[in-house]
């Protein structure tokens, strides 16, 4: 059966849907949602919201880094 992927996606290697990691301990529900909103806004600004094969590392307010997920 043929793949039903639409352009511009081609899957020539391993694919990961992406990760958002909140790295602060002891956050309450409100703070967790605030950090998640910040991470999503960052992803939309820096990679069009596409975290395919990416790791978004959130260490605190304004402390966000986007890393590629290394291939095996």
Short mmCIF file of N, CA and C in Angstrom, two decimals:
data_model
loop_
_atom_site.label_atom_id
_atom_site.label_comp_id
_atom_site.label_asym_id
_atom_site.label_seq_id
_atom_site.Cartn_x
_atom_site.Cartn_y
_atom_site.Cartn_z
N UNK A 1 0.84 -1.18 0.00
CA UNK A 1 0.00 0.00 0.00
C UNK A 1 0.89 1.24 0.00
N UNK A 2 0.59 2.23 -0.80
CA UNK A 2 1.38 3.46 -0.90
C UNK A 2 1.16 4.35 0.31
N UNK A 3 2.20 5.12 0.65
CA UNK A 3 2.11 6.06 1.76
C UNK A 3 1.17 7.21 1.39
N UNK A 4 0.45 7.72 2.38
CA UNK A 4 -0.49 8.80 2.14
C UNK A 4 0.05 10.13 2.67
N UNK A 5 1.37 10.32 2.69
CA UNK A 5 1.96 11.57 3.17
C UNK A 5 1.78 12.66 2.13
N UNK A 6 1.54 13.86 2.59
CA UNK A 6 1.40 14.99 1.70
C UNK A 6 2.71 15.77 1.67
N UNK A 7 3.03 16.41 0.55
CA UNK A 7 4.25 17.23 0.48
C UNK A 7 4.16 18.32 1.54
N UNK A 8 5.24 18.79 2.11
CA UNK A 8 6.63 18.54 1.75
C UNK A 8 7.26 17.42 2.56
N UNK A 9 6.50 16.54 3.18
CA UNK A 9 7.04 15.54 4.08
C UNK A 9 7.50 14.28 3.35
N UNK A 10 8.73 13.89 3.59
CA UNK A 10 9.22 12.59 3.14
C UNK A 10 9.87 11.93 4.34
N UNK A 11 9.71 10.65 4.47
CA UNK A 11 10.23 9.94 5.62
C UNK A 11 11.35 9.01 5.19
N UNK A 12 12.55 9.58 5.09
CA UNK A 12 13.70 8.79 4.68
C UNK A 12 14.44 8.20 5.88
N UNK A 13 14.14 8.64 7.08
CA UNK A 13 14.81 8.16 8.28
C UNK A 13 13.82 8.06 9.42
N UNK A 14 14.35 7.93 10.64
CA UNK A 14 13.48 7.86 11.81
C UNK A 14 12.81 9.20 12.04
N UNK A 15 11.57 9.14 12.50
CA UNK A 15 10.80 10.35 12.75
C UNK A 15 10.30 10.32 14.18
N UNK A 16 10.41 11.45 14.85
CA UNK A 16 9.90 11.60 16.22
C UNK A 16 8.98 12.81 16.23
N UNK A 17 7.82 12.73 16.91
CA UNK A 17 6.88 13.83 16.89
C UNK A 17 7.34 15.08 17.63
N UNK A 18 8.42 14.97 18.42
CA UNK A 18 8.93 16.13 19.16
C UNK A 18 8.63 16.02 20.64
N UNK A 19 9.38 16.77 21.43
CA UNK A 19 9.26 16.73 22.89
C UNK A 19 9.29 18.15 23.42
N UNK A 20 8.43 18.44 24.39
CA UNK A 20 8.52 19.67 25.17
C UNK A 20 8.79 19.23 26.60
N UNK A 21 9.95 19.63 27.14
CA UNK A 21 10.33 19.22 28.50
C UNK A 21 10.31 20.43 29.43
N UNK A 22 9.48 20.35 30.47
CA UNK A 22 9.48 21.37 31.52
C UNK A 22 10.46 20.90 32.59
N UNK A 23 11.54 21.67 32.81
CA UNK A 23 12.61 21.19 33.69
C UNK A 23 12.64 21.86 35.05
N UNK A 24 11.51 22.41 35.49
CA UNK A 24 11.43 23.03 36.81
C UNK A 24 10.62 22.13 37.74
N UNK A 25 11.13 21.91 38.91
CA UNK A 25 10.41 21.10 39.90
C UNK A 25 9.46 21.99 40.70
N UNK A 26 8.38 21.39 41.17
CA UNK A 26 7.47 22.06 42.09
C UNK A 26 6.55 23.09 41.47
N UNK A 27 6.36 23.05 40.17
CA UNK A 27 5.45 24.01 39.54
C UNK A 27 4.00 23.62 39.83
N UNK A 28 3.20 24.61 40.14
CA UNK A 28 1.77 24.38 40.30
C UNK A 28 1.10 24.30 38.93
N UNK A 29 -0.16 23.95 38.94
CA UNK A 29 -0.92 23.78 37.69
C UNK A 29 -0.87 25.05 36.83
N UNK A 30 -1.09 26.20 37.42
CA UNK A 30 -1.09 27.46 36.70
C UNK A 30 0.27 27.74 36.06
N UNK A 31 1.34 27.51 36.82
CA UNK A 31 2.68 27.74 36.28
C UNK A 31 3.02 26.75 35.17
N UNK A 32 2.58 25.50 35.31
CA UNK A 32 2.82 24.52 34.25
C UNK A 32 2.16 24.96 32.95
N UNK A 33 0.91 25.41 33.03
CA UNK A 33 0.21 25.87 31.83
C UNK A 33 0.87 27.11 31.26
N UNK A 34 1.32 27.99 32.12
CA UNK A 34 2.02 29.20 31.66
C UNK A 34 3.28 28.83 30.88
N UNK A 35 4.06 27.89 31.42
CA UNK A 35 5.30 27.45 30.74
C UNK A 35 4.97 26.75 29.42
N UNK A 36 3.91 25.94 29.42
CA UNK A 36 3.53 25.25 28.20
C UNK A 36 3.09 26.24 27.12
N UNK A 37 2.32 27.26 27.50
CA UNK A 37 1.93 28.30 26.54
C UNK A 37 3.16 29.00 25.98
N UNK A 38 4.12 29.31 26.86
CA UNK A 38 5.36 29.96 26.43
C UNK A 38 6.13 29.06 25.44
N UNK A 39 6.18 27.76 25.73
CA UNK A 39 6.87 26.82 24.85
C UNK A 39 6.19 26.74 23.49
N UNK A 40 4.87 26.70 23.47
CA UNK A 40 4.14 26.63 22.20
C UNK A 40 4.34 27.90 21.40
N UNK A 41 4.29 29.06 22.06
CA UNK A 41 4.54 30.32 21.36
C UNK A 41 5.95 30.35 20.78
N UNK A 42 6.93 29.87 21.54
CA UNK A 42 8.31 29.80 21.07
C UNK A 42 8.41 28.91 19.83
N UNK A 43 7.79 27.74 19.90
CA UNK A 43 7.83 26.80 18.77
C UNK A 43 7.18 27.41 17.53
N UNK A 44 6.05 28.09 17.71
CA UNK A 44 5.39 28.71 16.56
C UNK A 44 6.26 29.80 15.94
N UNK A 45 6.98 30.55 16.77
CA UNK A 45 7.83 31.63 16.28
C UNK A 45 9.10 31.12 15.62
N UNK A 46 9.72 30.09 16.21
CA UNK A 46 11.05 29.66 15.77
C UNK A 46 11.04 28.49 14.77
N UNK A 47 9.98 27.73 14.71
CA UNK A 47 9.97 26.60 13.76
C UNK A 47 8.58 26.36 13.19
N UNK A 48 7.78 27.40 13.17
CA UNK A 48 6.44 27.29 12.59
C UNK A 48 5.55 26.31 13.33
N UNK A 49 5.88 26.00 14.59
CA UNK A 49 5.09 25.07 15.38
C UNK A 49 5.40 23.61 15.09
N UNK A 50 6.35 23.36 14.21
CA UNK A 50 6.70 22.00 13.81
C UNK A 50 7.87 21.50 14.65
N UNK A 51 7.61 20.63 15.60
CA UNK A 51 8.65 20.08 16.46
C UNK A 51 9.13 18.71 15.99
N UNK A 52 8.86 18.38 14.73
CA UNK A 52 9.27 17.09 14.20
C UNK A 52 10.78 16.93 14.38
N UNK A 53 11.17 15.86 15.08
CA UNK A 53 12.56 15.54 15.38
C UNK A 53 13.27 16.63 16.18
N UNK A 54 12.51 17.32 17.03
CA UNK A 54 13.09 18.38 17.87
C UNK A 54 12.75 18.17 19.35
N UNK A 55 13.59 18.72 20.19
CA UNK A 55 13.44 18.68 21.64
C UNK A 55 13.43 20.12 22.11
N UNK A 56 12.33 20.57 22.70
CA UNK A 56 12.20 21.92 23.21
C UNK A 56 12.42 21.86 24.72
N UNK A 57 13.53 22.42 25.16
CA UNK A 57 13.96 22.36 26.54
C UNK A 57 13.62 23.68 27.24
N UNK A 58 12.68 23.62 28.19
CA UNK A 58 12.22 24.81 28.91
C UNK A 58 12.72 24.72 30.34
N UNK A 59 13.70 25.57 30.68
CA UNK A 59 14.31 25.52 32.01
C UNK A 59 13.75 26.56 32.96
N UNK A 60 12.99 27.50 32.45
CA UNK A 60 12.39 28.54 33.27
C UNK A 60 11.81 29.60 32.36
N UNK A 61 11.16 30.62 32.92
CA UNK A 61 10.57 31.68 32.10
C UNK A 61 11.64 32.31 31.20
N UNK A 62 11.39 32.27 29.89
CA UNK A 62 12.32 32.86 28.95
C UNK A 62 13.59 32.06 28.70
N UNK A 63 13.72 30.90 29.31
CA UNK A 63 14.92 30.06 29.16
C UNK A 63 14.55 28.81 28.36
N UNK A 64 14.44 28.99 27.05
CA UNK A 64 14.00 27.93 26.15
C UNK A 64 15.08 27.69 25.10
N UNK A 65 15.36 26.43 24.86
CA UNK A 65 16.31 26.06 23.82
C UNK A 65 15.70 24.96 22.95
N UNK A 66 15.89 25.08 21.65
CA UNK A 66 15.39 24.10 20.70
C UNK A 66 16.58 23.28 20.21
N UNK A 67 16.51 21.96 20.39
CA UNK A 67 17.58 21.06 19.97
C UNK A 67 17.02 20.04 18.99
N UNK A 68 17.83 19.63 18.01
CA UNK A 68 17.42 18.50 17.18
C UNK A 68 17.54 17.21 17.98
N UNK A 69 16.66 16.26 17.74
CA UNK A 69 16.78 14.94 18.36
C UNK A 69 17.82 14.18 17.53
N UNK A 70 18.91 13.75 18.15
CA UNK A 70 19.98 13.11 17.38
C UNK A 70 19.52 11.78 16.80
N UNK A 71 20.05 11.49 15.61
CA UNK A 71 19.77 10.20 15.00
C UNK A 71 20.60 9.13 15.70
N UNK A 72 20.12 7.91 15.70
CA UNK A 72 20.84 6.82 16.36
C UNK A 72 22.06 6.45 15.60
#
